[in-house]
C-alpha atoms as an extended CHARMM CRD file, in Angstrom:
* protein
*
        58  EXT
         1         1  MET       CA             11.2630000000       16.2800000000       -6.3010000000  PROA      1               0.0000000000
         2         2  ARG       CA             12.0930000000       15.5530000000       -9.6570000000  PROA      2               0.0000000000
         3         3  SER       CA              9.6740000000       15.0230000000      -12.4020000000  PROA      3               0.0000000000
         4         4  SER       CA             10.1980000000       11.1720000000      -13.1020000000  PROA      4               0.0000000000
         5         5  HSD       CA              9.5290000000       10.5390000000       -9.4990000000  PROA      5               0.0000000000
         6         6  LEU       CA              6.2670000000       12.0350000000       -9.6280000000  PROA      6               0.0000000000
         7         7  LEU       CA              5.1170000000       10.4090000000      -11.7770000000  PROA      7               0.0000000000
         8         8  VAL       CA              6.1990000000        6.6920000000      -10.3790000000  PROA      8               0.0000000000
         9         9  TYR       CA              3.5160000000        8.1450000000       -8.0860000000  PROA      9               0.0000000000
        10        10  MET       CA              0.9080000000        9.3040000000       -9.8580000000  PROA      10              0.0000000000
        11        11  LEU       CA              0.8530000000        6.4310000000      -12.1120000000  PROA      11              0.0000000000
        12        12  SER       CA              1.4840000000        3.5080000000       -8.8870000000  PROA      12              0.0000000000
        13        13  PHE       CA             -1.8050000000        6.1260000000       -7.3060000000  PROA      13              0.0000000000
        14        14  GLY       CA             -3.6690000000        5.5540000000      -10.3250000000  PROA      14              0.0000000000
        15        15  LEU       CA             -3.3230000000        2.0020000000      -10.6340000000  PROA      15              0.0000000000
        16        16  VAL       CA             -3.9420000000        1.1910000000       -7.3980000000  PROA      16              0.0000000000
        17        17  ALA       CA             -7.3120000000        2.8980000000       -7.7990000000  PROA      17              0.0000000000
        18        18  PHE       CA             -8.1800000000        1.3170000000      -10.8130000000  PROA      18              0.0000000000
        19        19  LEU       CA             -7.5940000000       -1.8470000000       -9.4930000000  PROA      19              0.0000000000
        20        20  VAL       CA             -9.1610000000       -1.2260000000       -5.9970000000  PROA      20              0.0000000000
        21        21  THR       CA            -12.5990000000       -0.1620000000       -7.8640000000  PROA      21              0.0000000000
        22        22  ALA       CA            -12.2160000000       -2.8530000000      -10.1560000000  PROA      22              0.0000000000
        23        23  LEU       CA            -11.8280000000       -5.5680000000       -7.6160000000  PROA      23              0.0000000000
        24        24  PHE       CA            -13.6380000000       -4.3500000000       -4.9370000000  PROA      24              0.0000000000
        25        25  PRO       CA            -16.8710000000       -1.8440000000       -6.7520000000  PROA      25              0.0000000000
        26        26  GLN       CA            -18.7750000000       -2.2450000000       -2.9140000000  PROA      26              0.0000000000
        27        27  LEU       CA            -16.0690000000       -0.3050000000       -0.9160000000  PROA      27              0.0000000000
        28        28  SER       CA            -17.3230000000        2.9470000000        0.0810000000  PROA      28              0.0000000000
        29        29  SER       CA            -15.0710000000        5.8050000000       -1.2780000000  PROA      29              0.0000000000
        30        30  ILE       CA            -13.2550000000        6.3490000000        1.9540000000  PROA      30              0.0000000000
        31        31  TRP       CA            -12.1160000000        2.9420000000        1.9820000000  PROA      31              0.0000000000
        32        32  VAL       CA            -11.1790000000        2.8480000000       -1.4190000000  PROA      32              0.0000000000
        33        33  GLY       CA             -9.4730000000        6.4080000000       -0.6800000000  PROA      33              0.0000000000
        34        34  CYS       CA             -7.1820000000        4.3760000000        2.6850000000  PROA      34              0.0000000000
        35        35  LEU       CA             -6.2020000000        1.7910000000        0.3400000000  PROA      35              0.0000000000
        36        36  VAL       CA             -5.3820000000        3.7120000000       -2.7600000000  PROA      36              0.0000000000
        37        37  GLY       CA             -2.9110000000        5.8410000000       -0.1380000000  PROA      37              0.0000000000
        38        38  VAL       CA             -1.3940000000        2.8260000000        1.3200000000  PROA      38              0.0000000000
        39        39  LEU       CA             -1.1310000000        1.0460000000       -1.7220000000  PROA      39              0.0000000000
        40        40  GLY       CA             -0.2050000000        3.1370000000       -3.7710000000  PROA      40              0.0000000000
        41        41  SER       CA              2.7790000000        4.3360000000       -1.6910000000  PROA      41              0.0000000000
        42        42  ALA       CA              3.6820000000        0.8170000000       -0.8320000000  PROA      42              0.0000000000
        43        43  ILE       CA              4.0360000000        0.2600000000       -4.5000000000  PROA      43              0.0000000000
        44        44  ALA       CA              5.8520000000        3.7780000000       -5.3290000000  PROA      44              0.0000000000
        45        45  TYR       CA              8.5000000000        4.5340000000       -2.5690000000  PROA      45              0.0000000000
        46        46  PRO       CA             10.9160000000        1.4350000000       -3.6100000000  PROA      46              0.0000000000
        47        47  ILE       CA             10.6040000000        2.7180000000       -7.0120000000  PROA      47              0.0000000000
        48        48  ASP       CA             11.4310000000        6.2440000000       -6.3350000000  PROA      48              0.0000000000
        49        49  LYS       CA             14.4850000000        4.8430000000       -3.8630000000  PROA      49              0.0000000000
        50        50  TRP       CA             15.5470000000        2.9380000000       -6.5830000000  PROA      50              0.0000000000
        51        51  LEU       CA             15.2750000000        5.8970000000       -8.9610000000  PROA      51              0.0000000000
        52        52  GLU       CA             17.2040000000        7.7870000000       -6.8940000000  PROA      52              0.0000000000
        53        53  LYS       CA             20.0030000000        5.3170000000       -6.0580000000  PROA      53              0.0000000000
        54        54  ARG       CA             20.4900000000        4.9160000000      -10.0520000000  PROA      54              0.0000000000
        55        55  GLU       CA             20.2750000000        9.1270000000      -10.2580000000  PROA      55              0.0000000000
        56        56  GLU       CA             23.3420000000        9.7690000000       -7.7870000000  PROA      56              0.0000000000
        57        57  THR       CA             25.6020000000        6.6050000000       -9.2610000000  PROA      57              0.0000000000
        58        58  LYS       CA             24.9830000000        8.5530000000      -12.9730000000  PROA      58              0.0000000000
């Protein structure tokens, strides 16, 4: 995995963690962790695939 791909995943997980804790402060930490994992991956995976295709065409 390239560092740019890792950065995409880190940024998306961080963004989702921030939004989930800001919008739903009453959620327990286990639910926050589940939401961060699922939503962060859902955001980062298409971006990761797009970056991969972009690198292949160069």
